Amino acid sequence: MNLKLPSKILSYFILSSFIFGWGIFCGALTSKNFPFLKKPFLFFLKNYFEGFEKKSKVSQVFYIFFHNAICLFFLIFLGWFFLIPTFLGIFTNGFILGFLFFMSFEGKMLGKFLKGILPHGIIEIPVILIGGALGIYFWKSLFTKKIKKAFLKI
């Protein structure tokens, strides 16, 4: 089976990357300019991942895999209908990364941050961007077809 995506996917990948980069920038800027948000943000992350480190490595891998698969599903398929959840998903991932990056930079823990993000970022970030690009592509192709049908009826 040879699955070929249109070359336009590259432009949607670039758009997806731009949204992700904008999220990183906004996250870092928020971390820098609103320091009172750091404590609640870390509290939320701590509660979200509570008990995660107590799980076995295999359990952690499966949890992360299925969590990412569900997020990817929503990035792609909600793009068919609304597009806003796709943009928000891409932006939010970038925002969290930017927020944590700046906190790590400020606390002189950048090495620890990079060590923690690198194994995940090599695969997960490109997959998020590709999923976002596919969501945008599917929405555009569906939207274009609906517009053509509406004008042909007139």
JSON list of C-alpha atoms in Angstrom, two decimals:
[
{"chain": "A", "resi": 1, "resn": "MET", "atom": "CA", "xyz": [0.00, 0.00, 0.00]},
{"chain": "A", "resi": 2, "resn": "ASN", "atom": "CA", "xyz": [1.48, 3.28, -1.09]},
{"chain": "A", "resi": 3, "resn": "LEU", "atom": "CA", "xyz": [-0.13, 6.21, 0.70]},
{"chain": "A", "resi": 4, "resn": "LYS", "atom": "CA", "xyz": [0.73, 9.48, -0.99]},
{"chain": "A", "resi": 5, "resn": "LEU", "atom": "CA", "xyz": [-0.41, 12.73, 0.51]},
{"chain": "A", "resi": 6, "resn": "PRO", "atom": "CA", "xyz": [-0.73, 15.82, -1.62]},
{"chain": "A", "resi": 7, "resn": "SER", "atom": "CA", "xyz": [2.23, 18.15, -1.73]},
{"chain": "A", "resi": 8, "resn": "LYS", "atom": "CA", "xyz": [0.01, 20.79, -0.12]},
{"chain": "A", "resi": 9, "resn": "ILE", "atom": "CA", "xyz": [0.47, 18.92, 3.16]},
{"chain": "A", "resi": 10, "resn": "LEU", "atom": "CA", "xyz": [3.88, 20.60, 3.38]},
{"chain": "A", "resi": 11, "resn": "SER", "atom": "CA", "xyz": [2.25, 24.04, 3.52]},
{"chain": "A", "resi": 12, "resn": "TYR", "atom": "CA", "xyz": [-0.10, 22.81, 6.26]},
{"chain": "A", "resi": 13, "resn": "PHE", "atom": "CA", "xyz": [2.88, 21.32, 8.11]},
{"chain": "A", "resi": 14, "resn": "ILE", "atom": "CA", "xyz": [4.54, 24.74, 7.95]},
{"chain": "A", "resi": 15, "resn": "LEU", "atom": "CA", "xyz": [1.35, 26.37, 9.24]},
{"chain": "A", "resi": 16, "resn": "SER", "atom": "CA", "xyz": [1.15, 23.78, 12.01]},
{"chain": "A", "resi": 17, "resn": "SER", "atom": "CA", "xyz": [4.81, 24.47, 12.89]},
{"chain": "A", "resi": 18, "resn": "PHE", "atom": "CA", "xyz": [4.12, 28.20, 12.97]},
{"chain": "A", "resi": 19, "resn": "ILE", "atom": "CA", "xyz": [1.18, 27.71, 15.37]},
{"chain": "A", "resi": 20, "resn": "PHE", "atom": "CA", "xyz": [3.35, 25.45, 17.56]},
{"chain": "A", "resi": 21, "resn": "GLY", "atom": "CA", "xyz": [6.19, 27.99, 17.51]},
{"chain": "A", "resi": 22, "resn": "TRP", "atom": "CA", "xyz": [3.77, 30.79, 18.38]},
{"chain": "A", "resi": 23, "resn": "GLY", "atom": "CA", "xyz": [2.60, 28.66, 21.32]},
{"chain": "A", "resi": 24, "resn": "ILE", "atom": "CA", "xyz": [6.19, 28.23, 22.50]},
{"chain": "A", "resi": 25, "resn": "PHE", "atom": "CA", "xyz": [6.77, 31.98, 22.24]},
{"chain": "A", "resi": 26, "resn": "CYS", "atom": "CA", "xyz": [3.54, 32.81, 24.11]},
{"chain": "A", "resi": 27, "resn": "GLY", "atom": "CA", "xyz": [4.29, 30.21, 26.80]},
{"chain": "A", "resi": 28, "resn": "ALA", "atom": "CA", "xyz": [7.77, 31.60, 27.40]},
{"chain": "A", "resi": 29, "resn": "LEU", "atom": "CA", "xyz": [6.44, 35.16, 27.41]},
{"chain": "A", "resi": 30, "resn": "THR", "atom": "CA", "xyz": [3.69, 34.24, 29.87]},
{"chain": "A", "resi": 31, "resn": "SER", "atom": "CA", "xyz": [6.20, 32.51, 32.14]},
{"chain": "A", "resi": 32, "resn": "LYS", "atom": "CA", "xyz": [8.44, 35.57, 32.06]},
{"chain": "A", "resi": 33, "resn": "ASN", "atom": "CA", "xyz": [5.80, 38.28, 32.49]},
{"chain": "A", "resi": 34, "resn": "PHE", "atom": "CA", "xyz": [3.35, 36.53, 34.83]},
{"chain": "A", "resi": 35, "resn": "PRO", "atom": "CA", "xyz": [5.50, 34.78, 37.45]},
{"chain": "A", "resi": 36, "resn": "PHE", "atom": "CA", "xyz": [2.48, 34.32, 39.75]},
{"chain": "A", "resi": 37, "resn": "LEU", "atom": "CA", "xyz": [1.16, 31.71, 37.27]},
{"chain": "A", "resi": 38, "resn": "LYS", "atom": "CA", "xyz": [4.17, 29.40, 37.73]},
{"chain": "A", "resi": 39, "resn": "LYS", "atom": "CA", "xyz": [3.05, 27.93, 41.05]},
{"chain": "A", "resi": 40, "resn": "PRO", "atom": "CA", "xyz": [-0.51, 27.02, 39.91]},
{"chain": "A", "resi": 41, "resn": "PHE", "atom": "CA", "xyz": [0.88, 25.68, 36.62]},
{"chain": "A", "resi": 42, "resn": "LEU", "atom": "CA", "xyz": [3.32, 23.38, 38.42]},
{"chain": "A", "resi": 43, "resn": "PHE", "atom": "CA", "xyz": [0.61, 22.37, 40.88]},
{"chain": "A", "resi": 44, "resn": "PHE", "atom": "CA", "xyz": [-1.63, 21.37, 37.97]},
{"chain": "A", "resi": 45, "resn": "LEU", "atom": "CA", "xyz": [1.16, 19.35, 36.33]},
{"chain": "A", "resi": 46, "resn": "LYS", "atom": "CA", "xyz": [2.06, 17.67, 39.62]},
{"chain": "A", "resi": 47, "resn": "ASN", "atom": "CA", "xyz": [-1.56, 16.64, 40.20]},
{"chain": "A", "resi": 48, "resn": "TYR", "atom": "CA", "xyz": [-1.99, 15.52, 36.59]},
{"chain": "A", "resi": 49, "resn": "PHE", "atom": "CA", "xyz": [1.03, 13.22, 36.75]},
{"chain": "A", "resi": 50, "resn": "GLU", "atom": "CA", "xyz": [0.60, 12.15, 40.38]},
{"chain": "A", "resi": 51, "resn": "GLY", "atom": "CA", "xyz": [1.55, 8.52, 40.80]},
{"chain": "A", "resi": 52, "resn": "PHE", "atom": "CA", "xyz": [3.00, 8.35, 37.29]},
{"chain": "A", "resi": 53, "resn": "GLU", "atom": "CA", "xyz": [6.57, 7.75, 38.46]},
{"chain": "A", "resi": 54, "resn": "LYS", "atom": "CA", "xyz": [5.37, 4.84, 40.63]},
{"chain": "A", "resi": 55, "resn": "LYS", "atom": "CA", "xyz": [4.15, 2.93, 37.57]},
{"chain": "A", "resi": 56, "resn": "SER", "atom": "CA", "xyz": [6.39, 0.42, 35.84]},
{"chain": "A", "resi": 57, "resn": "LYS", "atom": "CA", "xyz": [8.34, 1.59, 32.79]},
{"chain": "A", "resi": 58, "resn": "VAL", "atom": "CA", "xyz": [6.18, -0.57, 30.51]},
{"chain": "A", "resi": 59, "resn": "SER", "atom": "CA", "xyz": [3.04, 0.94, 32.03]},
{"chain": "A", "resi": 60, "resn": "GLN", "atom": "CA", "xyz": [4.45, 4.45, 31.52]},
{"chain": "A", "resi": 61, "resn": "VAL", "atom": "CA", "xyz": [5.26, 3.73, 27.88]},
{"chain": "A", "resi": 62, "resn": "PHE", "atom": "CA", "xyz": [1.74, 2.41, 27.20]},
{"chain": "A", "resi": 63, "resn": "TYR", "atom": "CA", "xyz": [0.15, 5.34, 29.03]},
{"chain": "A", "resi": 64, "resn": "ILE", "atom": "CA", "xyz": [2.16, 7.89, 27.05]},
{"chain": "A", "resi": 65, "resn": "PHE", "atom": "CA", "xyz": [1.54, 6.04, 23.77]},
{"chain": "A", "resi": 66, "resn": "PHE", "atom": "CA", "xyz": [-2.24, 5.86, 24.23]},
{"chain": "A", "resi": 67, "resn": "HIS", "atom": "CA", "xyz": [-2.44, 9.41, 25.53]},
{"chain": "A", "resi": 68, "resn": "ASN", "atom": "CA", "xyz": [-0.58, 10.64, 22.44]},
{"chain": "A", "resi": 69, "resn": "ALA", "atom": "CA", "xyz": [-2.67, 8.45, 20.13]},
{"chain": "A", "resi": 70, "resn": "ILE", "atom": "CA", "xyz": [-5.90, 9.90, 21.53]},
{"chain": "A", "resi": 71, "resn": "CYS", "atom": "CA", "xyz": [-4.55, 13.46, 21.24]},
{"chain": "A", "resi": 72, "resn": "LEU", "atom": "CA", "xyz": [-3.43, 12.79, 17.66]},
{"chain": "A", "resi": 73, "resn": "PHE", "atom": "CA", "xyz": [-6.85, 11.38, 16.83]},
{"chain": "A", "resi": 74, "resn": "PHE", "atom": "CA", "xyz": [-8.49, 14.57, 18.10]},
{"chain": "A", "resi": 75, "resn": "LEU", "atom": "CA", "xyz": [-5.99, 16.80, 16.29]},
{"chain": "A", "resi": 76, "resn": "ILE", "atom": "CA", "xyz": [-6.73, 15.11, 12.98]},
{"chain": "A", "resi": 77, "resn": "PHE", "atom": "CA", "xyz": [-10.41, 14.30, 13.15]},
{"chain": "A", "resi": 78, "resn": "LEU", "atom": "CA", "xyz": [-11.74, 17.33, 15.00]},
{"chain": "A", "resi": 79, "resn": "GLY", "atom": "CA", "xyz": [-10.08, 19.33, 12.26]},
{"chain": "A", "resi": 80, "resn": "TRP", "atom": "CA", "xyz": [-12.65, 17.86, 9.89]},
{"chain": "A", "resi": 81, "resn": "PHE", "atom": "CA", "xyz": [-15.45, 19.55, 11.72]},
{"chain": "A", "resi": 82, "resn": "PHE", "atom": "CA", "xyz": [-14.26, 22.58, 13.61]},
{"chain": "A", "resi": 83, "resn": "LEU", "atom": "CA", "xyz": [-10.53, 23.29, 13.04]},
{"chain": "A", "resi": 84, "resn": "ILE", "atom": "CA", "xyz": [-10.42, 25.33, 16.26]},
{"chain": "A", "resi": 85, "resn": "PRO", "atom": "CA", "xyz": [-9.62, 22.25, 18.44]},
{"chain": "A", "resi": 86, "resn": "THR", "atom": "CA", "xyz": [-6.80, 21.39, 16.04]},
{"chain": "A", "resi": 87, "resn": "PHE", "atom": "CA", "xyz": [-5.32, 24.89, 16.34]},
{"chain": "A", "resi": 88, "resn": "LEU", "atom": "CA", "xyz": [-5.79, 24.87, 20.11]},
{"chain": "A", "resi": 89, "resn": "GLY", "atom": "CA", "xyz": [-4.16, 21.45, 20.47]},
{"chain": "A", "resi": 90, "resn": "ILE", "atom": "CA", "xyz": [-1.09, 22.49, 18.50]},
{"chain": "A", "resi": 91, "resn": "PHE", "atom": "CA", "xyz": [-0.87, 25.87, 20.26]},
{"chain": "A", "resi": 92, "resn": "THR", "atom": "CA", "xyz": [-1.36, 24.38, 23.75]},
{"chain": "A", "resi": 93, "resn": "ASN", "atom": "CA", "xyz": [1.40, 21.83, 23.27]},
{"chain": "A", "resi": 94, "resn": "GLY", "atom": "CA", "xyz": [3.74, 24.61, 22.22]},
{"chain": "A", "resi": 95, "resn": "PHE", "atom": "CA", "xyz": [2.57, 26.86, 25.06]},
{"chain": "A", "resi": 96, "resn": "ILE", "atom": "CA", "xyz": [3.29, 24.23, 27.71]},
{"chain": "A", "resi": 97, "resn": "LEU", "atom": "CA", "xyz": [6.70, 23.56, 26.19]},
{"chain": "A", "resi": 98, "resn": "GLY", "atom": "CA", "xyz": [7.54, 27.28, 26.08]},
{"chain": "A", "resi": 99, "resn": "PHE", "atom": "CA", "xyz": [6.31, 27.85, 29.64]},
{"chain": "A", "resi": 100, "resn": "LEU", "atom": "CA", "xyz": [8.41, 24.97, 31.00]},
{"chain": "A", "resi": 101, "resn": "PHE", "atom": "CA", "xyz": [11.39, 25.96, 28.85]},
{"chain": "A", "resi": 102, "resn": "PHE", "atom": "CA", "xyz": [11.48, 29.48, 30.25]},
{"chain": "A", "resi": 103, "resn": "MET", "atom": "CA", "xyz": [11.00, 28.24, 33.81]},
{"chain": "A", "resi": 104, "resn": "SER", "atom": "CA", "xyz": [13.90, 25.84, 33.33]},
{"chain": "A", "resi": 105, "resn": "PHE", "atom": "CA", "xyz": [16.03, 28.54, 31.74]},
{"chain": "A", "resi": 106, "resn": "GLU", "atom": "CA", "xyz": [15.28, 30.94, 34.58]},
{"chain": "A", "resi": 107, "resn": "GLY", "atom": "CA", "xyz": [16.02, 28.31, 37.24]},
{"chain": "A", "resi": 108, "resn": "LYS", "atom": "CA", "xyz": [19.27, 27.30, 35.53]},
{"chain": "A", "resi": 109, "resn": "MET", "atom": "CA", "xyz": [17.87, 23.81, 34.91]},
{"chain": "A", "resi": 110, "resn": "LEU", "atom": "CA", "xyz": [17.91, 24.00, 31.12]},
{"chain": "A", "resi": 111, "resn": "GLY", "atom": "CA", "xyz": [20.08, 20.87, 30.86]},
{"chain": "A", "resi": 112, "resn": "LYS", "atom": "CA", "xyz": [17.60, 18.87, 32.91]},
{"chain": "A", "resi": 113, "resn": "PHE", "atom": "CA", "xyz": [14.71, 20.21, 30.80]},
{"chain": "A", "resi": 114, "resn": "LEU", "atom": "CA", "xyz": [16.44, 19.27, 27.54]},
{"chain": "A", "resi": 115, "resn": "LYS", "atom": "CA", "xyz": [17.36, 15.84, 28.90]},
{"chain": "A", "resi": 116, "resn": "GLY", "atom": "CA", "xyz": [13.71, 15.26, 29.82]},
{"chain": "A", "resi": 117, "resn": "ILE", "atom": "CA", "xyz": [12.18, 16.63, 26.62]},
{"chain": "A", "resi": 118, "resn": "LEU", "atom": "CA", "xyz": [14.64, 15.27, 24.05]},
{"chain": "A", "resi": 119, "resn": "PRO", "atom": "CA", "xyz": [13.56, 11.60, 24.09]},
{"chain": "A", "resi": 120, "resn": "HIS", "atom": "CA", "xyz": [9.92, 12.60, 23.70]},
{"chain": "A", "resi": 121, "resn": "GLY", "atom": "CA", "xyz": [10.46, 15.54, 21.40]},
{"chain": "A", "resi": 122, "resn": "ILE", "atom": "CA", "xyz": [12.26, 13.60, 18.69]},
{"chain": "A", "resi": 123, "resn": "ILE", "atom": "CA", "xyz": [9.12, 11.65, 17.83]},
{"chain": "A", "resi": 124, "resn": "GLU", "atom": "CA", "xyz": [6.21, 13.36, 19.57]},
{"chain": "A", "resi": 125, "resn": "ILE", "atom": "CA", "xyz": [6.68, 16.93, 18.33]},
{"chain": "A", "resi": 126, "resn": "PRO", "atom": "CA", "xyz": [6.89, 15.99, 14.62]},
{"chain": "A", "resi": 127, "resn": "VAL", "atom": "CA", "xyz": [3.88, 13.68, 15.07]},
{"chain": "A", "resi": 128, "resn": "ILE", "atom": "CA", "xyz": [1.90, 16.53, 16.66]},
{"chain": "A", "resi": 129, "resn": "LEU", "atom": "CA", "xyz": [2.85, 18.80, 13.76]},
{"chain": "A", "resi": 130, "resn": "ILE", "atom": "CA", "xyz": [1.96, 16.18, 11.15]},
{"chain": "A", "resi": 131, "resn": "GLY", "atom": "CA", "xyz": [-1.34, 15.44, 12.92]},
{"chain": "A", "resi": 132, "resn": "GLY", "atom": "CA", "xyz": [-2.12, 19.16, 12.97]},
{"chain": "A", "resi": 133, "resn": "ALA", "atom": "CA", "xyz": [-1.24, 19.45, 9.28]},
{"chain": "A", "resi": 134, "resn": "LEU", "atom": "CA", "xyz": [-3.55, 16.54, 8.44]},
{"chain": "A", "resi": 135, "resn": "GLY", "atom": "CA", "xyz": [-6.36, 18.07, 10.51]},
{"chain": "A", "resi": 136, "resn": "ILE", "atom": "CA", "xyz": [-5.99, 21.36, 8.64]},
{"chain": "A", "resi": 137, "resn": "TYR", "atom": "CA", "xyz": [-5.77, 19.55, 5.30]},
{"chain": "A", "resi": 138, "resn": "PHE", "atom": "CA", "xyz": [-8.89, 17.47, 5.95]},
{"chain": "A", "resi": 139, "resn": "TRP", "atom": "CA", "xyz": [-10.83, 20.53, 7.10]},
{"chain": "A", "resi": 140, "resn": "LYS", "atom": "CA", "xyz": [-9.78, 22.53, 4.03]},
{"chain": "A", "resi": 141, "resn": "SER", "atom": "CA", "xyz": [-10.67, 19.73, 1.64]},
{"chain": "A", "resi": 142, "resn": "LEU", "atom": "CA", "xyz": [-14.04, 19.17, 3.32]},
{"chain": "A", "resi": 143, "resn": "PHE", "atom": "CA", "xyz": [-14.77, 22.90, 3.53]},
{"chain": "A", "resi": 144, "resn": "THR", "atom": "CA", "xyz": [-13.82, 23.45, -0.12]},
{"chain": "A", "resi": 145, "resn": "LYS", "atom": "CA", "xyz": [-16.16, 20.64, -1.23]},
{"chain": "A", "resi": 146, "resn": "LYS", "atom": "CA", "xyz": [-19.05, 22.10, 0.78]},
{"chain": "A", "resi": 147, "resn": "ILE", "atom": "CA", "xyz": [-18.48, 25.58, -0.69]},
{"chain": "A", "resi": 148, "resn": "LYS", "atom": "CA", "xyz": [-18.41, 24.18, -4.24]},
{"chain": "A", "resi": 149, "resn": "LYS", "atom": "CA", "xyz": [-21.64, 22.24, -3.60]},
{"chain": "A", "resi": 150, "resn": "ALA", "atom": "CA", "xyz": [-23.34, 25.33, -2.15]},
{"chain": "A", "resi": 151, "resn": "PHE", "atom": "CA", "xyz": [-22.41, 27.45, -5.18]},
{"chain": "A", "resi": 152, "resn": "LEU", "atom": "CA", "xyz": [-23.39, 24.76, -7.66]},
{"chain": "A", "resi": 153, "resn": "LYS", "atom": "CA", "xyz": [-26.90, 24.64, -6.14]},
{"chain": "A", "resi": 154, "resn": "ILE", "atom": "CA", "xyz": [-27.38, 28.38, -6.70]}
]
